[in-house]
Every structure is written in structure tokens, then in C-alpha cells.
Short mmCIF file of C-alpha atoms in Angstrom, two decimals:
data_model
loop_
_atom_site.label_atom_id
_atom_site.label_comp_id
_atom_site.label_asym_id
_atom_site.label_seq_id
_atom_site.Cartn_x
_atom_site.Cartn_y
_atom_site.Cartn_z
CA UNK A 1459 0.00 0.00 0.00
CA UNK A 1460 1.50 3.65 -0.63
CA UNK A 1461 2.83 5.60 1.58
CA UNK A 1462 -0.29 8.04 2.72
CA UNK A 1463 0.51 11.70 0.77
CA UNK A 1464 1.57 14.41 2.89
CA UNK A 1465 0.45 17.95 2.54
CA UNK A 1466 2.73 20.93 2.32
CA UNK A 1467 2.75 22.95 5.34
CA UNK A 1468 2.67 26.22 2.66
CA UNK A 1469 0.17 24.62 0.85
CA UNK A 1470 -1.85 23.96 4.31
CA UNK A 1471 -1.68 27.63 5.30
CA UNK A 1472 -2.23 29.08 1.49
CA UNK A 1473 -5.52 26.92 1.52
CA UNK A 1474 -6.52 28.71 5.33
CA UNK A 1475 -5.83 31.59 3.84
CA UNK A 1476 -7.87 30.88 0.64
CA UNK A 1477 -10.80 29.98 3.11
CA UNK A 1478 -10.68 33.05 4.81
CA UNK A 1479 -11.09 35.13 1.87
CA UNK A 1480 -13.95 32.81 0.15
CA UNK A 1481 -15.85 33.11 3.55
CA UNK A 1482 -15.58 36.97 3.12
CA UNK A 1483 -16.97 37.23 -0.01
CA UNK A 1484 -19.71 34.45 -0.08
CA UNK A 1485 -21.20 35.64 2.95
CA UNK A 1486 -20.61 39.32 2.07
CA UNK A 1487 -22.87 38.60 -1.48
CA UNK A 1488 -26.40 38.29 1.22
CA UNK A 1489 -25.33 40.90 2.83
CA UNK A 1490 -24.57 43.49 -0.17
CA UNK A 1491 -27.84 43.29 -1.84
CA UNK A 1492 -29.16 46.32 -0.12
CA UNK A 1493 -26.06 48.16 -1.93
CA UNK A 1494 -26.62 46.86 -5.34
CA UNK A 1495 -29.98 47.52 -5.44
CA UNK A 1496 -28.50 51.02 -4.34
CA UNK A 1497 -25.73 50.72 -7.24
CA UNK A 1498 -27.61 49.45 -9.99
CA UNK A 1499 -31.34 50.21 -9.21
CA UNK A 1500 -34.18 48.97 -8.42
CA UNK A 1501 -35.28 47.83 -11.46
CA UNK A 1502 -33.01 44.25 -10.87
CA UNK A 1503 -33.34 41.25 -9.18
CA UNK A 1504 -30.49 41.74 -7.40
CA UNK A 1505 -30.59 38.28 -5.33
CA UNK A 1506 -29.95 36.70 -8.49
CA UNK A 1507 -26.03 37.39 -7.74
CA UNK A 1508 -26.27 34.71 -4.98
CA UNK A 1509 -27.83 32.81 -7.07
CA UNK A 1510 -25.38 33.31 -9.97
CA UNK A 1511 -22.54 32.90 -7.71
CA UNK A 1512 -23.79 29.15 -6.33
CA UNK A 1513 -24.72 28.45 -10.08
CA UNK A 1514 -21.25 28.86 -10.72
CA UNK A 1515 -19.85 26.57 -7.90
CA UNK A 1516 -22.53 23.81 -8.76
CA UNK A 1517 -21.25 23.88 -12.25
CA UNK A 1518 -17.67 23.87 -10.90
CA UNK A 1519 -18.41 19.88 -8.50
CA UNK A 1520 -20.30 18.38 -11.45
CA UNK A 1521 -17.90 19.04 -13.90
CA UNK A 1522 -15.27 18.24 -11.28
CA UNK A 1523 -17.41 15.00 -10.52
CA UNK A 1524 -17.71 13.68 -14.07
CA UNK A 1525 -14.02 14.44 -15.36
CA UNK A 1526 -12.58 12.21 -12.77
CA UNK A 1527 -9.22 10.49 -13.56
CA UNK A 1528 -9.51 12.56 -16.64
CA UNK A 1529 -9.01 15.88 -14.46
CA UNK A 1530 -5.86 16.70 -13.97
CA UNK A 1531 -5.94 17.37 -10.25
CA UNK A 1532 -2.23 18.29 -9.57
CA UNK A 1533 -2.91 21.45 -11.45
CA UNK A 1534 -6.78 22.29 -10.57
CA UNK A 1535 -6.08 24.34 -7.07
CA UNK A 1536 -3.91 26.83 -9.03
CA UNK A 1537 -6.33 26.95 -11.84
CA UNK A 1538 -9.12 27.06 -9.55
CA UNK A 1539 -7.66 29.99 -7.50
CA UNK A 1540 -6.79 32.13 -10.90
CA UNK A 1541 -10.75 31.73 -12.08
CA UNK A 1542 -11.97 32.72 -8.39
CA UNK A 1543 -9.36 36.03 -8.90
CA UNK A 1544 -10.23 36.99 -12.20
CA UNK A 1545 -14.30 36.59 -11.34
CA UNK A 1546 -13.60 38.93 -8.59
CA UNK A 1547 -11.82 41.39 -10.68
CA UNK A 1548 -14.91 40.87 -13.09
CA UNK A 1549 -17.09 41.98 -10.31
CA UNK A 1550 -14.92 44.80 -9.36
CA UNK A 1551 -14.41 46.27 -12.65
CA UNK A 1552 -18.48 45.18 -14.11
CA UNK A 1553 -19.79 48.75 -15.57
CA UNK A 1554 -23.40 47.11 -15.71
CA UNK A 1555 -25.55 44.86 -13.82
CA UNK A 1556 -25.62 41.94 -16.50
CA UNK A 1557 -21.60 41.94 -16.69
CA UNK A 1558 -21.10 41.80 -12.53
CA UNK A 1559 -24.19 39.02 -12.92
CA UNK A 1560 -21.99 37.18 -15.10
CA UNK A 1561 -18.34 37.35 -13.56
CA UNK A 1562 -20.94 36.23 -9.91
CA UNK A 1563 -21.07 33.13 -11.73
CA UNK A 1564 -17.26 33.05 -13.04
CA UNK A 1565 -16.23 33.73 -9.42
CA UNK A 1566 -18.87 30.94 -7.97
CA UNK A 1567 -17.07 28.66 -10.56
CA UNK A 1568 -13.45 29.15 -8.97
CA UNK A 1569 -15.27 28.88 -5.12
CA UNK A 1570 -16.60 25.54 -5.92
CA UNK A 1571 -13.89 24.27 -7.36
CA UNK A 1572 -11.71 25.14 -4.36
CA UNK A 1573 -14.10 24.31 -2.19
CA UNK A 1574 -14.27 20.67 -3.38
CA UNK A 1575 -10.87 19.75 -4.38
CA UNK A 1576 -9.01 21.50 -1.15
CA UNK A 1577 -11.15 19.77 1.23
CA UNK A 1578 -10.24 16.24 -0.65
CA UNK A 1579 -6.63 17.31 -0.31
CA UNK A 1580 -7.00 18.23 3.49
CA UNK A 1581 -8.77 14.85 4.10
CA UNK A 1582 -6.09 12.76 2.28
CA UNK A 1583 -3.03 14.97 2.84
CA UNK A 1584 -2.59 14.33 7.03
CA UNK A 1585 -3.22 10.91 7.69
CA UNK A 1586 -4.90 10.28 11.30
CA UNK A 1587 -5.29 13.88 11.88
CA UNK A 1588 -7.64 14.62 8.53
CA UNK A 1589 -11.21 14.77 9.75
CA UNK A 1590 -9.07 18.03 12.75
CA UNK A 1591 -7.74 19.35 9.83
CA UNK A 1592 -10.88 19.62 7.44
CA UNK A 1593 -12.93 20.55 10.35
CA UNK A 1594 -10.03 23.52 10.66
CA UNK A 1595 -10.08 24.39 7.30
CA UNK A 1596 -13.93 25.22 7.05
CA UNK A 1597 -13.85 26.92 10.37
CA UNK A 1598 -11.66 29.26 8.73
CA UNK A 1599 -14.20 29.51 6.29
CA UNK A 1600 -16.88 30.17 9.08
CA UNK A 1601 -14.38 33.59 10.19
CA UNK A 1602 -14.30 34.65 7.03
CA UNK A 1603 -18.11 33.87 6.75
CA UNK A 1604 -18.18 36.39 10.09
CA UNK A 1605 -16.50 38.95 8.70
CA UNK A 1606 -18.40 39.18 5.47
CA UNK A 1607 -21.03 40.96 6.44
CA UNK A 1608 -18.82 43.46 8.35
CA UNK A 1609 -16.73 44.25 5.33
CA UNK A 1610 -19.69 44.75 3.21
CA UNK A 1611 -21.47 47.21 5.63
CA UNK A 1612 -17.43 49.07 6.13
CA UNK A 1613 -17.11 49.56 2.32
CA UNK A 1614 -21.21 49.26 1.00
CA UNK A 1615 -21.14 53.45 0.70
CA UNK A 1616 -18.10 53.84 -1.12
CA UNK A 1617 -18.45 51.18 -3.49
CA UNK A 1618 -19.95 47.82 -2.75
CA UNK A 1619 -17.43 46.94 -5.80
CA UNK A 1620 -14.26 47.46 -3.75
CA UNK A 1621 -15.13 44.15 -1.67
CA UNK A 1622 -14.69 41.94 -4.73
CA UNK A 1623 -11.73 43.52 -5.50
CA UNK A 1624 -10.02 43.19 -2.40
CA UNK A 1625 -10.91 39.30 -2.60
CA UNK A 1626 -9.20 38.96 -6.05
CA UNK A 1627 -6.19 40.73 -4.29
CA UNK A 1628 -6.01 39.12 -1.34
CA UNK A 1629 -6.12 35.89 -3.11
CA UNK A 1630 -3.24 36.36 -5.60
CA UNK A 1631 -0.73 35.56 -2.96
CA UNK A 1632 -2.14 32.36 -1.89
CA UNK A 1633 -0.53 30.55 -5.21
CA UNK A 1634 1.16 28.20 -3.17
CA UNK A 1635 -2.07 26.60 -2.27
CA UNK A 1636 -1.29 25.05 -5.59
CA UNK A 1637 1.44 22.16 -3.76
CA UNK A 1638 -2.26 20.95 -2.78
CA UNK A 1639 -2.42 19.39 -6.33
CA UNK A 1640 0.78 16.69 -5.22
CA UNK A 1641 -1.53 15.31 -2.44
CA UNK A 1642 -4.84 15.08 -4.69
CA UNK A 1643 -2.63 13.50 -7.96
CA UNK A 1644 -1.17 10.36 -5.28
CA UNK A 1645 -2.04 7.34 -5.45
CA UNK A 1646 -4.85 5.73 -3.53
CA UNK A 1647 -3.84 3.10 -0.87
CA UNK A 1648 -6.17 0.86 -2.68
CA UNK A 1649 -6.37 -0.48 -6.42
CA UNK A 1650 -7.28 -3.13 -8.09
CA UNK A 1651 -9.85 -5.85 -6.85
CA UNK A 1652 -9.81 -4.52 -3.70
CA UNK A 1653 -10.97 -1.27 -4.64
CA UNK A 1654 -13.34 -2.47 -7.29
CA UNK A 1655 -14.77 -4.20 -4.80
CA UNK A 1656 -15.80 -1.50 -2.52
CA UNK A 1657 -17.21 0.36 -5.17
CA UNK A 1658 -21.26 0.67 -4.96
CA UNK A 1659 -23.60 3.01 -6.22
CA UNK A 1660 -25.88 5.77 -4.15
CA UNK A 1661 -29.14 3.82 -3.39
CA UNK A 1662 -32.24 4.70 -2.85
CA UNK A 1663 -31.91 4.71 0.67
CA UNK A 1664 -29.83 7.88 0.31
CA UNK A 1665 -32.42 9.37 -1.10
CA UNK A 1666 -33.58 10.96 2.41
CA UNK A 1667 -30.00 12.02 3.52
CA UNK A 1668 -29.51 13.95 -0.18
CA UNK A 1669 -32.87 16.18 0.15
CA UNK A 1670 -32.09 17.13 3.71
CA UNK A 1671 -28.88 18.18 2.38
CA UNK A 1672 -30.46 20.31 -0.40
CA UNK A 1673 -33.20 21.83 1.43
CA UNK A 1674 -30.87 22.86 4.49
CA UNK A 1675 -28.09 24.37 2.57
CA UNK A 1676 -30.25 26.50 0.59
CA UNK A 1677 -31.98 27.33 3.66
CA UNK A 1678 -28.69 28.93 5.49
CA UNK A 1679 -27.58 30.12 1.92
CA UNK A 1680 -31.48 32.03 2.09
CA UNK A 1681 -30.60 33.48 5.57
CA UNK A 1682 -27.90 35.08 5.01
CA UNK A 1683 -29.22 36.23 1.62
CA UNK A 1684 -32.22 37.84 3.10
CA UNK A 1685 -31.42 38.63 6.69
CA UNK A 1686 -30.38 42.29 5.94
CA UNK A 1687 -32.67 42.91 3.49
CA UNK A 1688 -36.02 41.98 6.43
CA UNK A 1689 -34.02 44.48 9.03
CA UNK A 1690 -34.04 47.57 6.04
CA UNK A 1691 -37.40 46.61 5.91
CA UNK A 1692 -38.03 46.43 9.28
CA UNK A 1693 -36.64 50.00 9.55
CA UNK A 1694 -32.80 49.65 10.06
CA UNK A 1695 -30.84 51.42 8.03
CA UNK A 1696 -28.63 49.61 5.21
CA UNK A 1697 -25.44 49.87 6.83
CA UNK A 1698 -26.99 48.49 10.26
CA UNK A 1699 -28.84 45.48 8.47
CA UNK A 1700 -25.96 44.88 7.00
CA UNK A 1701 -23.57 44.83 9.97
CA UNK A 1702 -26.36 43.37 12.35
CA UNK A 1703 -26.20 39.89 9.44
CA UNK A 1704 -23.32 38.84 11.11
CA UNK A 1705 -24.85 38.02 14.18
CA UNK A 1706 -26.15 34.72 12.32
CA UNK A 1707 -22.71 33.84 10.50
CA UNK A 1708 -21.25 34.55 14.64
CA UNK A 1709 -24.30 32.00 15.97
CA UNK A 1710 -23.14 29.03 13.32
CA UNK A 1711 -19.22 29.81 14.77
CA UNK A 1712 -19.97 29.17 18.21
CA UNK A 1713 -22.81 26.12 17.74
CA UNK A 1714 -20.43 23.95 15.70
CA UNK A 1715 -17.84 24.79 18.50
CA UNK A 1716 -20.62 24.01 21.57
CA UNK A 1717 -23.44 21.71 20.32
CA UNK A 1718 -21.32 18.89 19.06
CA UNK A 1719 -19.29 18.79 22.36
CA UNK A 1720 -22.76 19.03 24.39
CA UNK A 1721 -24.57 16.21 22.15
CA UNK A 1722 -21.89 13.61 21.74
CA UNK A 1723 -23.52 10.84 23.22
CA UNK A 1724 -26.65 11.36 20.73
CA UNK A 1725 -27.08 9.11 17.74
CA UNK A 1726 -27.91 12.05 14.59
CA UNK A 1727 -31.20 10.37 14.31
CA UNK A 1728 -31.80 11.98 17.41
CA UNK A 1729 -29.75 15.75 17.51
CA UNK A 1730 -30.61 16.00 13.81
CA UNK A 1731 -34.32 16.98 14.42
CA UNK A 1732 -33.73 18.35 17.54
CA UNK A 1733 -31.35 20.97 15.87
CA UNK A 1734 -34.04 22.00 13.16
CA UNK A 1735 -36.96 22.35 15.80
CA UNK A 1736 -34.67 25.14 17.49
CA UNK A 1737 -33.57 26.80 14.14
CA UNK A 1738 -37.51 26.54 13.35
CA UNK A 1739 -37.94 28.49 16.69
CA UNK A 1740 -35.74 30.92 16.44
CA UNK A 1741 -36.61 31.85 13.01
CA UNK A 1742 -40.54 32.14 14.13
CA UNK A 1743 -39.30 34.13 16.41
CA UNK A 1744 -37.50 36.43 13.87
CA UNK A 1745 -41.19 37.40 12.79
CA UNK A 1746 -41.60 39.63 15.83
CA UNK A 1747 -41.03 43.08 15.01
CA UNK A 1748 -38.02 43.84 16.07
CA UNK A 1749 -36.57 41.03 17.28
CA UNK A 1750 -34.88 39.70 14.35
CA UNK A 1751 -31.66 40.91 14.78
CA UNK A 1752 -31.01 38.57 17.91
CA UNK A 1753 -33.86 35.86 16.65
CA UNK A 1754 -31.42 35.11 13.54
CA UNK A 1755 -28.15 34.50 15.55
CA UNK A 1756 -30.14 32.04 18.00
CA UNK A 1757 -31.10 30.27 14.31
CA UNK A 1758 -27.38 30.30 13.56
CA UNK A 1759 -26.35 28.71 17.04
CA UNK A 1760 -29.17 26.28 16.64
CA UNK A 1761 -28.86 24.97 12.89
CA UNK A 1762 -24.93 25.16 13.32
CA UNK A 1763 -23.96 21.47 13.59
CA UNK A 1764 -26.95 20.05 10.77
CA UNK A 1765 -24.46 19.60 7.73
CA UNK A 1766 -21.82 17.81 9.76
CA UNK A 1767 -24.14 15.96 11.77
CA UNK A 1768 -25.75 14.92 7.88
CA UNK A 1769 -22.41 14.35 6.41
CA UNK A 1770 -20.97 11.79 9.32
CA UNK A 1771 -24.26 9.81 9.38
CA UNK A 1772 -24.15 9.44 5.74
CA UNK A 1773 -20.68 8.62 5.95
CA UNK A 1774 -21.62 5.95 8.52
CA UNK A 1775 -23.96 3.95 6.31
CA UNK A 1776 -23.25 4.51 2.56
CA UNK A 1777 -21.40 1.64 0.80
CA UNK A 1778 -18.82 3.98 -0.74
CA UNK A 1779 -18.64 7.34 1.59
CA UNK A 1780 -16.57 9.11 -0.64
CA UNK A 1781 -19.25 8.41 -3.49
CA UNK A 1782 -22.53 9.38 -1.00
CA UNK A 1783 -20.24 12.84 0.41
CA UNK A 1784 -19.84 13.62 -2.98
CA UNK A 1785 -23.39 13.48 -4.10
CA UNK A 1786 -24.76 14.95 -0.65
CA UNK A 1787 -22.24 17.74 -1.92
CA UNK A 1788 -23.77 18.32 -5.22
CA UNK A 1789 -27.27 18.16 -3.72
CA UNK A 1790 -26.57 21.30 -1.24
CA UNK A 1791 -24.46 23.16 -3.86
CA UNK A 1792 -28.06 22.38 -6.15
CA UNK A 1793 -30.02 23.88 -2.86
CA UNK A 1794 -27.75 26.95 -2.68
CA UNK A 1795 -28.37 28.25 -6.27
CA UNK A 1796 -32.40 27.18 -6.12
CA UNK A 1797 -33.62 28.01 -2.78
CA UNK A 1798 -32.90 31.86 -1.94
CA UNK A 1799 -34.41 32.31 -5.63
CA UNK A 1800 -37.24 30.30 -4.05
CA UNK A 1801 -37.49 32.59 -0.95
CA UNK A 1802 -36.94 35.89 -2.99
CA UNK A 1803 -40.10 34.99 -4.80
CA UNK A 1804 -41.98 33.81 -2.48
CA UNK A 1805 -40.89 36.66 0.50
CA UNK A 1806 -42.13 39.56 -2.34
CA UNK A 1807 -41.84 42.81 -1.82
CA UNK A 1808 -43.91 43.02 1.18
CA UNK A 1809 -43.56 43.61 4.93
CA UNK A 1810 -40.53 42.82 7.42
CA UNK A 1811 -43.08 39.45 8.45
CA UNK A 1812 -42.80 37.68 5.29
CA UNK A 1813 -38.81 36.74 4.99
CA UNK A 1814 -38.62 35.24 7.91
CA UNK A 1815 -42.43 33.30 7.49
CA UNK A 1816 -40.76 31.67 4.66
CA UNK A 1817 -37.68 30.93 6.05
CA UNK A 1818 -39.53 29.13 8.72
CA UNK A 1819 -41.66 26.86 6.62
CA UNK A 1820 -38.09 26.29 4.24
CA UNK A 1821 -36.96 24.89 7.84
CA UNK A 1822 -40.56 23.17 8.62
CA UNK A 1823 -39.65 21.41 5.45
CA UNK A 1824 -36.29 20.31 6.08
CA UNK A 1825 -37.24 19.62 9.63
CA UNK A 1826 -40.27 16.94 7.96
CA UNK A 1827 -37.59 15.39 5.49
CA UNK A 1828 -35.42 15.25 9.27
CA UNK A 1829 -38.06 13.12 10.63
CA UNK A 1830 -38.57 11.11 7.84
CA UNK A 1831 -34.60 10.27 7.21
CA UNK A 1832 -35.11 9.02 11.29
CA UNK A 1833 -37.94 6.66 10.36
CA UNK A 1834 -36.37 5.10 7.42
CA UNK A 1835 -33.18 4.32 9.24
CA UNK A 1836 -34.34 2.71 11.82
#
């Protein structure tokens, strides 16, 4: 069996960095709306960047997914990382609503990409100590998902532009995140027979774990699309809204820190459900006039450990959990480009009530599929 691949310690901290900056800007897109509506009028749908942007990074795993050993893997992170720059520079430099649409999806394309292909390098690239180091990596992207918010409401006056631009800057120097490639181009310890033989295909009984997966990441993608935009409407003023929507990013930092620890004995049949009834609270409770700004971090805190919880109890009972990850991947990355479309449609133009209405039955939902994943594993 080979030796198990080792990951650069400058590719390592190039890939925390490049986590950092995609949590900025992904969580900053929610966030910014109230600016581009400001920038480019009115007269656009201006959640359709979020929706452009997740597009983009949908089309970025399938592609990934169906090239396989075709893909040249040792050279996708830098690739990857120059697409996610020049998207960004796209947005910055976009004299018109269609062309920033369009480089949302170029720079969704070069987040997806990264997003899948470094977190297969961090969970082959340091043996025993993978499933720390993964779980590292995307809290880094959970800071950067803190922070997004704040940078948008800091720079939202000047030039909402300026934030996209500082991403494609700040991710320039991370080039050595490319070393990342070595560790996804080694061998696997198993070939042959062996391997063949472990090979399955996603049943039907994954069915359940796949639209939980979908319905909950397009859920937290809809939050903190749509957050800011209920507290303008609610009477906050843009810049507040827009600082106040990282309360929730803040909540999902400290419940996949807490909740895990405090749960541990639980099987996920159990803490699965009991996670979405509180995020199903707290976001009923965001319906009260004015208490959205703390009901949404309470949702954060609550709903925090769902997608782990979802991705180690597939893991757990698939026949190949590479294969059902993988899938359960493609299914949220699906829900993040559908769902806040969903909510933006459904949530109108009306009152401060109706966001957070919908938002709650989007989590009703999830929290029914919950309950039926429970019954058909027993």
C-alpha cells in the first residue's frame, strides 16, 4: 500500500488563507444586496447574484465529478484559484448589472472548485489527523463567513465593488495553495480488486440524507441572503442590516464549536431533528417586530452542527462514503443556487413578516424530510 501523501505545510496555510477570503466574499454577497440595489437600481433582481454565484460553484463539483481520472488534479487548485481572482476582478471592474451578474457566476465557478478539491486534499493529505484538519479548514471559512457581512457594511457606501476587489487581491498571494495538487494527484492506498470491490452506487436509501442536504443548505444560503434585506425593511438602516447579518454567520461559529461537544452521546437520528426544531424556533421568532436581529443568531447557534451531523451519518452507512459525500455535496451546492431564488419569490416585496415566514416553513420542510430520514433508518 503507498505511503499516505503528505500535505505541504505552505500549501496547508495558502488553503486557510484561501478559506478566509472565500468566507468573506460568499457571505458578504447576502449581505450586499441592499447596496446593489442602491448601485444598480431597483429595477433588478439583485438576489440573483447569490444565485449566480452558487450556479457557478454547482457547475464547478459536477464538472469536477464527471471528469474524474480525466481531471488533472495536480494542477486544478492553481487553476481554480486564478478563475476565483479573475471573477472577482470581473465583479470589481463590471460597468453594468448583467456583466457583474456574469463574472458572480465566473467567481462561484473558482469557489466551488476550491471548495471541493481542497477539502479532498486536506482529508487525504494528514493521515490520522484529517477529519481536525478539514474541520479547521472550514472553520476558517466560518471567520471569514463572520466577517463578510462586516466588510460589506465598512465599504457598502463607497463602493460595494471594492469588496470583490479586495478578494481577487487578497487571493493572488495564496498561489502556493497550488502544492495541494501533489496530495490530490497520489495514489490511492487501494487499487485493483480490492478497490473495485468497494465500489457501490448511491441507493435509494440515500435518497432521504440527499434532500435534507439540499433543502438545508439552501436554507442557510437564504438566511444570510435575506437577513439584511427583512431588518431595512423592518426600519434599520442599510449599513446596520448589514452589519447586524453577522450576528447569524457569529451563531453558526460558536454552535459547531458548543453543540457537538454538548450532544456527543446522541445518535444524529436523534440531535438531527432536535437541531431543526430550534432553528424553526428561532426563526418564528425572527417574525416579531423587532426582534430579528437577535432571533437570527439564535437560528445560527441552533442549525450550526446540521451539515456535519448529515455528512458523518451518511458517511456511517453509505457503501462507498466518498461516493454518497460527494453526491450529498452536489445536492446542497443544487439547494444553494435554487432556494434563496425560491425565498426571494416567495418573500415579495412586502412587509418585514414575510422573509422570515418563509424561512420558517423552508426549515418546517427540512425539519419533515429530518423526521422522515429518522424513520427510514431505523
Amino acid at each position: 500500500m503507498p505511503a499516505a501523501p503528505v500535505m505541504a505545510r505552505s500549501a496547508a496555510v495558502s488553503a486557510f488563507c484561501v478559506f478566509l477570503v472565500l468566507g468573506v466574499l460568499t457571505a458578504s454577497l447576502g449581505a450586499s444586496l441592499p447596496y446593489l440595489r442602491e448601485r444598480f437600481g431597483a429595477e433588478h433582481e439583485v438576489g440573483r447574484v447569490v444565485s449566480a454565484y452558487n450556479l457557478g460553484a454547482l457547475a464547478a463539483t459536477v464538472c469536477i465529478g464527471l471528469l474524474g481520472r480525466r481531471l488533472n488534479v495536480r494542477a486544478a487548485p492553481p487553476v481554480l484559484l486564478a478563475v476565483f481572482a479573475a471573477g472577482a476582478a470581473g465583479m470589481a471592474a463590471s460597468p453594468g448589472w448583467t456583466a457583474y451578474l456574469g463574472c458572480a457566476a465566473v467567481t462561484g465557478i473558482g469557489y466551488g472548485g476550491l471548495a471541493l478539491t481542497l477539502n479532498t486534499a486536506f482529508a487525504r493529505g494528514f493521515a490520522g489527523n484529517s477529519v481536525v484538519m478539514v474541520n479547521r479548514l472550514n472553520a476558517v471559512f466560518g471567520i471569514g463567513a463572520m466577517l463578510g457581512p462586516l466588510a460589506a457594511g465598512a465599504v457598502g457606501h463607497t463602493d460595494i465593488r471594492l469588496l470583490a476587489l479586495a478578494a481577487a487581491v487578497c487571493a493572488l498571494p495564496c498561489f502556493l495553495v497550488g502544492r495541494a495538487g501533489a496530495v490530490l494527484a497520489a495514489p490511492e492506498g487501494e487499487s485493483g480488486a480490492g478497490a473495485s470491490g468497494r465500489r457501490g452506487r448511491i441507493g435509494l436509501q440515500l435518497l432521504p440524507f440527499l434532500l435534507v442536504g439540499l433543502v438545508y443548505a439552501g436554507m442557510e444560503t437564504s438566511i444570510g441572503t435575506w437577513q439584511s434585506t427583512q431588518l431595512v425593511r423592518d426600519g434599520w438602516s442599510t449599513q446596520a442590516a448589514t452589519t447586524a447579518a453577522s450576528g447569524f454567520w457569529a451563531g453558526m461559529a460558536v454552535g459547531r464549536l458548543v453543540l457537538p461537544q454538548l450532544t456527543k452521546r446522541l445518535p444524529g437520528r436523534t440531535t438531527l431533528p432536535g437541531y431543526l426544531a430550534a432553528g424553526l424556533g428561532a426563526l418564528a421568532l425572527a417574525a416579531v417586530p423587532h426582534l430579528a436581529v437577535v432571533a437570527y443568531p439564535l437560528a445560527g447557534l441552533a442549525l450550526a452542527p446540521v451539515l456535519p451531523t448529515l455528512i458523518a451519518w451518511v458517511s456511517g452507512v453509505a457503501e462507498v462514503p466518498q461516493q454518497a459525500t460527494s453526491v450529498l455535496t452536489l445536492c446542497c451546492m443544487l439547494g444553494n443556487a435554487v432556494v434563496p431564488a425560491v425565498v426571494g419569490a416567495l418573500s415579495g416585496s412586502d412587509g418585514a413578516t414575510v422573509i422570515p415566514l418563509v424561512l420558517a416553513g423552508t426549515c418546517l420542510l427540512c425539519l419533515g424530510l429530518a423526521v422522515w430520514l429518522r424513520a427510514a433508518r431505523r
